Short mmCIF file of C-alpha atoms in Angstrom, two decimals:
data_model
loop_
_atom_site.label_atom_id
_atom_site.label_comp_id
_atom_site.label_asym_id
_atom_site.label_seq_id
_atom_site.Cartn_x
_atom_site.Cartn_y
_atom_site.Cartn_z
CA MET Y 1 95.09 -49.66 102.41
CA THR Y 2 97.79 -49.75 99.86
CA PRO Y 3 101.29 -50.79 100.73
CA LEU Y 4 102.53 -47.27 100.03
CA LEU Y 5 99.99 -45.65 102.41
CA ALA Y 6 100.79 -48.41 105.03
CA THR Y 7 104.45 -47.53 104.72
CA LEU Y 8 103.73 -43.72 105.18
CA ALA Y 9 101.47 -44.15 108.02
CA GLY Y 10 104.07 -46.50 109.81
CA GLY Y 11 106.69 -43.78 109.24
CA TRP Y 12 104.66 -41.14 110.68
CA GLN Y 13 103.66 -42.89 113.74
CA THR Y 14 107.39 -43.69 114.16
CA LEU Y 15 108.26 -39.91 114.09
CA MET Y 16 105.57 -38.89 116.42
CA VAL Y 17 106.96 -38.04 119.89
CA PRO Y 18 104.80 -39.26 122.88
CA LEU Y 19 103.84 -36.42 125.31
CA ASP Y 20 104.57 -38.47 128.30
CA VAL Y 21 107.39 -36.83 129.88
CA LYS Y 22 108.40 -39.65 132.13
CA SER Y 23 108.70 -42.18 129.33
CA ASN Y 24 110.23 -39.96 126.65
CA PRO Y 25 113.71 -38.63 126.94
CA VAL Y 26 113.11 -36.18 124.30
CA MET Y 27 110.29 -34.52 126.06
CA GLN Y 28 112.40 -34.63 129.17
CA GLY Y 29 114.93 -32.69 127.54
CA ILE Y 30 112.63 -30.07 126.07
CA THR Y 31 110.86 -29.65 129.57
CA TRP Y 32 114.36 -29.25 131.20
CA PHE Y 33 115.31 -26.63 128.66
CA ALA Y 34 112.14 -24.65 128.95
CA THR Y 35 112.20 -24.69 132.73
CA HIS Y 36 115.63 -23.44 132.93
CA PHE Y 37 115.32 -20.98 130.10
CA ILE Y 38 112.46 -19.29 132.00
CA GLY Y 39 114.18 -19.76 135.15
CA LEU Y 40 117.29 -17.81 133.96
CA PHE Y 41 115.11 -14.83 133.38
CA LYS Y 42 113.19 -15.09 136.60
CA ALA Y 43 116.64 -15.14 138.46
CA GLY Y 44 117.62 -11.82 136.46
CA ALA Y 45 114.26 -10.27 137.40
CA GLU Y 46 114.86 -11.11 141.02
CA SER Y 47 118.34 -9.58 140.88
CA PHE Y 48 116.87 -6.51 139.31
CA VAL Y 49 114.25 -6.18 142.09
CA ASP Y 50 117.10 -6.51 144.69
CA LEU Y 51 119.33 -3.94 142.98
CA SER Y 52 116.19 -1.44 142.63
CA THR Y 53 115.41 -1.67 146.48
CA GLY Y 54 118.97 -1.79 147.67
CA VAL Y 55 122.04 -0.73 145.79
CA ILE Y 56 120.53 1.86 143.27
CA PRO Y 57 119.05 3.99 145.95
CA LEU Y 58 122.18 3.83 147.96
CA LEU Y 59 124.17 5.02 144.85
CA LEU Y 60 121.92 7.80 144.03
CA VAL Y 61 122.04 9.08 147.64
CA LEU Y 62 125.77 8.88 147.68
CA ILE Y 63 126.12 10.67 144.32
CA THR Y 64 123.81 13.29 145.45
CA PHE Y 65 125.73 13.82 148.72
CA MET Y 66 129.04 13.97 147.05
CA ASN Y 67 127.81 16.63 144.59
CA ALA Y 68 126.34 18.51 147.50
CA LEU Y 69 129.52 18.25 149.39
CA THR Y 70 131.64 19.56 146.48
CA THR Y 71 129.32 22.42 145.93
CA TRP Y 72 129.42 23.16 149.65
CA ILE Y 73 133.25 23.06 149.76
CA GLY Y 74 133.72 24.80 146.56
CA GLU Y 75 135.12 23.58 143.25
CA LYS Y 76 138.24 25.90 143.66
CA ARG Y 77 139.01 24.51 147.03
CA VAL Y 78 138.89 20.99 145.82
CA THR Y 79 140.90 21.88 142.81
CA ARG Y 80 143.59 23.45 145.14
CA ALA Y 81 143.45 20.37 147.48
CA VAL Y 82 144.08 18.17 144.43
CA GLN Y 83 147.04 20.34 143.20
CA TRP Y 84 148.58 20.28 146.68
CA ALA Y 85 148.27 16.56 146.68
CA GLY Y 86 150.15 16.39 143.35
CA LYS Y 87 153.19 18.00 144.53
CA TYR Y 88 154.48 14.92 146.58
CA ALA Y 89 154.87 11.42 145.54
CA VAL Y 90 153.06 9.81 148.50
CA THR Y 91 150.13 12.21 148.30
CA ARG Y 92 150.14 12.17 144.57
CA TYR Y 93 149.51 8.32 144.45
CA THR Y 94 147.22 8.09 147.59
CA ILE Y 95 145.19 11.41 148.36
CA MET Y 96 144.99 12.43 144.82
CA PRO Y 97 143.61 9.28 143.34
CA MET Y 98 141.27 8.89 146.26
CA LEU Y 99 139.79 12.44 145.99
CA ALA Y 100 139.47 11.92 142.26
CA VAL Y 101 137.74 8.66 142.36
CA ILE Y 102 135.36 9.73 145.20
CA MET Y 103 134.53 13.08 143.83
CA LEU Y 104 134.34 12.58 140.07
CA THR Y 105 133.66 8.78 139.91
CA ASN Y 106 134.86 6.48 137.12
CA PRO Y 107 135.76 7.28 134.49
CA MET Y 108 135.99 11.11 135.10
CA CYS Y 109 138.49 10.58 137.98
CA TYR Y 110 141.20 10.43 135.30
CA THR Y 111 140.78 13.89 134.32
CA PHE Y 112 142.48 15.24 137.47
CA GLY Y 113 145.70 14.20 135.69
CA ARG Y 114 145.73 17.60 133.95
CA PHE Y 115 146.86 19.05 137.27
CA LEU Y 116 150.19 17.10 136.77
CA PRO Y 117 153.37 17.43 134.78
CA GLU Y 118 153.61 15.06 131.74
CA ARG Y 119 156.10 12.79 133.34
CA TYR Y 120 153.86 11.91 136.14
CA LYS Y 121 150.59 11.23 134.31
CA PRO Y 122 151.24 7.58 133.61
CA ALA Y 123 151.86 6.72 137.07
CA TYR Y 124 148.81 8.92 138.27
CA TYR Y 125 146.65 6.76 135.77
CA ASP Y 126 148.02 3.55 137.14
CA ALA Y 127 147.41 4.36 140.64
CA THR Y 128 143.82 5.77 139.92
CA VAL Y 129 142.75 2.94 137.70
CA SER Y 130 143.84 0.46 140.38
CA PHE Y 131 141.74 2.24 143.05
CA VAL Y 132 138.36 2.08 141.22
CA HIS Y 133 137.60 -1.33 142.89
CA PRO Y 134 138.86 -0.94 146.38
CA VAL Y 135 136.91 2.37 146.72
CA THR Y 136 133.46 0.48 146.18
CA SER Y 137 133.83 -1.09 149.63
CA ILE Y 138 132.85 2.18 151.38
CA PHE Y 139 131.83 4.55 148.34
CA PRO Y 140 130.07 2.24 145.96
CA HIS Y 141 128.74 5.30 143.97
CA ALA Y 142 132.26 5.75 142.61
CA ASN Y 143 132.28 2.84 140.35
CA GLY Y 144 128.82 1.41 140.38
CA ALA Y 145 129.12 -0.31 137.14
CA GLU Y 146 131.70 -2.78 138.46
CA LEU Y 147 130.28 -3.15 141.95
CA PHE Y 148 130.22 -6.93 141.42
CA VAL Y 149 133.90 -7.07 142.16
CA TRP Y 150 133.51 -5.91 145.78
CA THR Y 151 130.31 -8.00 146.27
CA GLY Y 152 132.23 -10.95 145.01
CA VAL Y 153 135.08 -10.35 147.44
CA SER Y 154 132.69 -9.96 150.33
CA ALA Y 155 130.20 -12.66 149.60
CA GLY Y 156 132.40 -15.54 150.81
CA VAL Y 157 133.25 -13.54 154.01
CA MET Y 158 129.69 -12.75 154.69
CA LYS Y 159 128.81 -16.54 154.69
CA VAL Y 160 131.49 -17.20 157.20
CA ASP Y 161 131.07 -14.17 159.38
CA GLY Y 162 128.31 -11.83 158.60
CA GLY Y 163 129.41 -9.36 161.22
CA ALA Y 164 132.98 -8.83 159.52
CA TYR Y 165 131.51 -6.78 156.59
CA ALA Y 166 132.50 -3.32 157.98
CA ARG Y 167 136.05 -4.47 158.90
CA LEU Y 168 136.55 -6.09 155.65
CA ALA Y 169 135.21 -2.87 153.72
CA VAL Y 170 137.85 -0.75 155.74
CA LEU Y 171 140.56 -3.23 155.21
CA TYR Y 172 139.85 -3.58 151.43
CA PHE Y 173 139.89 0.31 151.11
CA LEU Y 174 143.20 0.66 153.05
CA VAL Y 175 144.96 -2.11 151.22
CA GLY Y 176 143.89 -0.40 148.05
CA LEU Y 177 145.60 2.86 149.06
CA ILE Y 178 148.87 0.84 149.80
CA VAL Y 179 148.55 -0.85 146.55
CA ILE Y 180 148.22 2.20 144.50
CA LEU Y 181 151.04 3.93 146.25
CA MET Y 182 153.30 1.07 145.20
CA ARG Y 183 152.08 0.99 141.71
CA GLY Y 184 152.45 4.69 141.28
CA LEU Y 185 155.94 4.76 142.60
CA VAL Y 186 156.80 1.89 140.50
CA THR Y 187 155.31 3.35 137.24
CA GLN Y 188 156.96 6.64 138.00
CA TRP Y 189 160.39 5.07 138.13
CA ILE Y 190 159.61 2.99 134.88
CA THR Y 191 158.49 6.27 133.19
CA ALA Y 192 161.58 8.08 134.21
CA PHE Y 193 163.83 5.10 133.19
CA LEU Y 194 162.05 5.06 129.71
CA ILE Y 195 162.26 8.87 129.24
CA LYS Y 196 166.08 8.60 129.80
CA ARG Y 197 166.69 5.62 127.70
CA GLY Y 198 164.65 6.93 124.84
CA GLY Y 199 166.44 10.17 124.73
CA HIS Y 200 163.38 12.25 125.63
CA THR Y 201 164.98 14.16 128.59
CA GLU Y 202 165.09 17.55 126.81
CA THR Y 203 161.46 17.04 125.52
CA PHE Y 204 160.18 16.47 129.15
CA LYS Y 205 162.17 19.28 130.35
CA LYS Y 206 160.24 21.49 127.89
CA TYR Y 207 157.12 19.90 129.17
CA ASP Y 208 158.03 20.80 132.81
CA ALA Y 209 158.75 24.46 131.82
CA ASP Y 210 155.40 24.69 129.98
CA TYR Y 211 153.66 23.22 132.99
CA ALA Y 212 155.42 25.70 135.50
CA ALA Y 213 154.57 28.56 133.27
CA SER Y 214 150.93 27.53 132.96
CA ARG Y 215 150.69 27.24 136.62
CA LEU Y 216 152.38 30.66 137.16
CA GLU Y 217 149.78 32.15 134.67
CA SER Y 218 146.90 30.40 136.62
CA ALA Y 219 148.14 31.75 139.97
CA GLU Y 220 148.48 35.32 138.49
CA GLY Y 221 145.05 35.14 137.12
CA ALA Y 222 143.58 33.86 140.58
CA VAL Y 223 145.28 36.84 142.28
CA ALA Y 224 144.03 39.20 139.87
#
């Protein structure tokens, strides 16, 4: 064998990777990567199966039930209840967002803001957007895409006390109502302050007059 061929053969043997995993760190790394890469997708498949047999049927049943309930009560009655809730600050930032999120789910729940004067819409949005997570503890269909927030909150408690799930769900829901009331009132005050400071008082008085006129026309049309 010529010196050149001998040199090439020696270099080739040096580059060859032994297939013995125990004695070769390179193969150990490749094996570890392949195992965990496949394991990642296996874990995802297991989670998908759990969702398919647990959460997804629950969400479908709840959505069907709420649609049936709205149809049974009547859309006009629901609308009147929402309009009534919008008259008072306490109900405007508790009952109104709660009904909107449960009935319409996220993100359609924000459309209930059309029943409010312009000056209250920012506060309503703040209250409603803050309730799309607490509501999932009892009504997971309302924000199924972000159900992981509630499951993350409850997972640690379930490990410590599995029987506390229902109590935690109710408390999470009630605390959510308290928080959105606080946020709604604060945002309403901030909005009023900014309207006054920005010199938009007359503009919003016109908005209020237009809102009152539209409600009057709607009431006359309903009576007719």
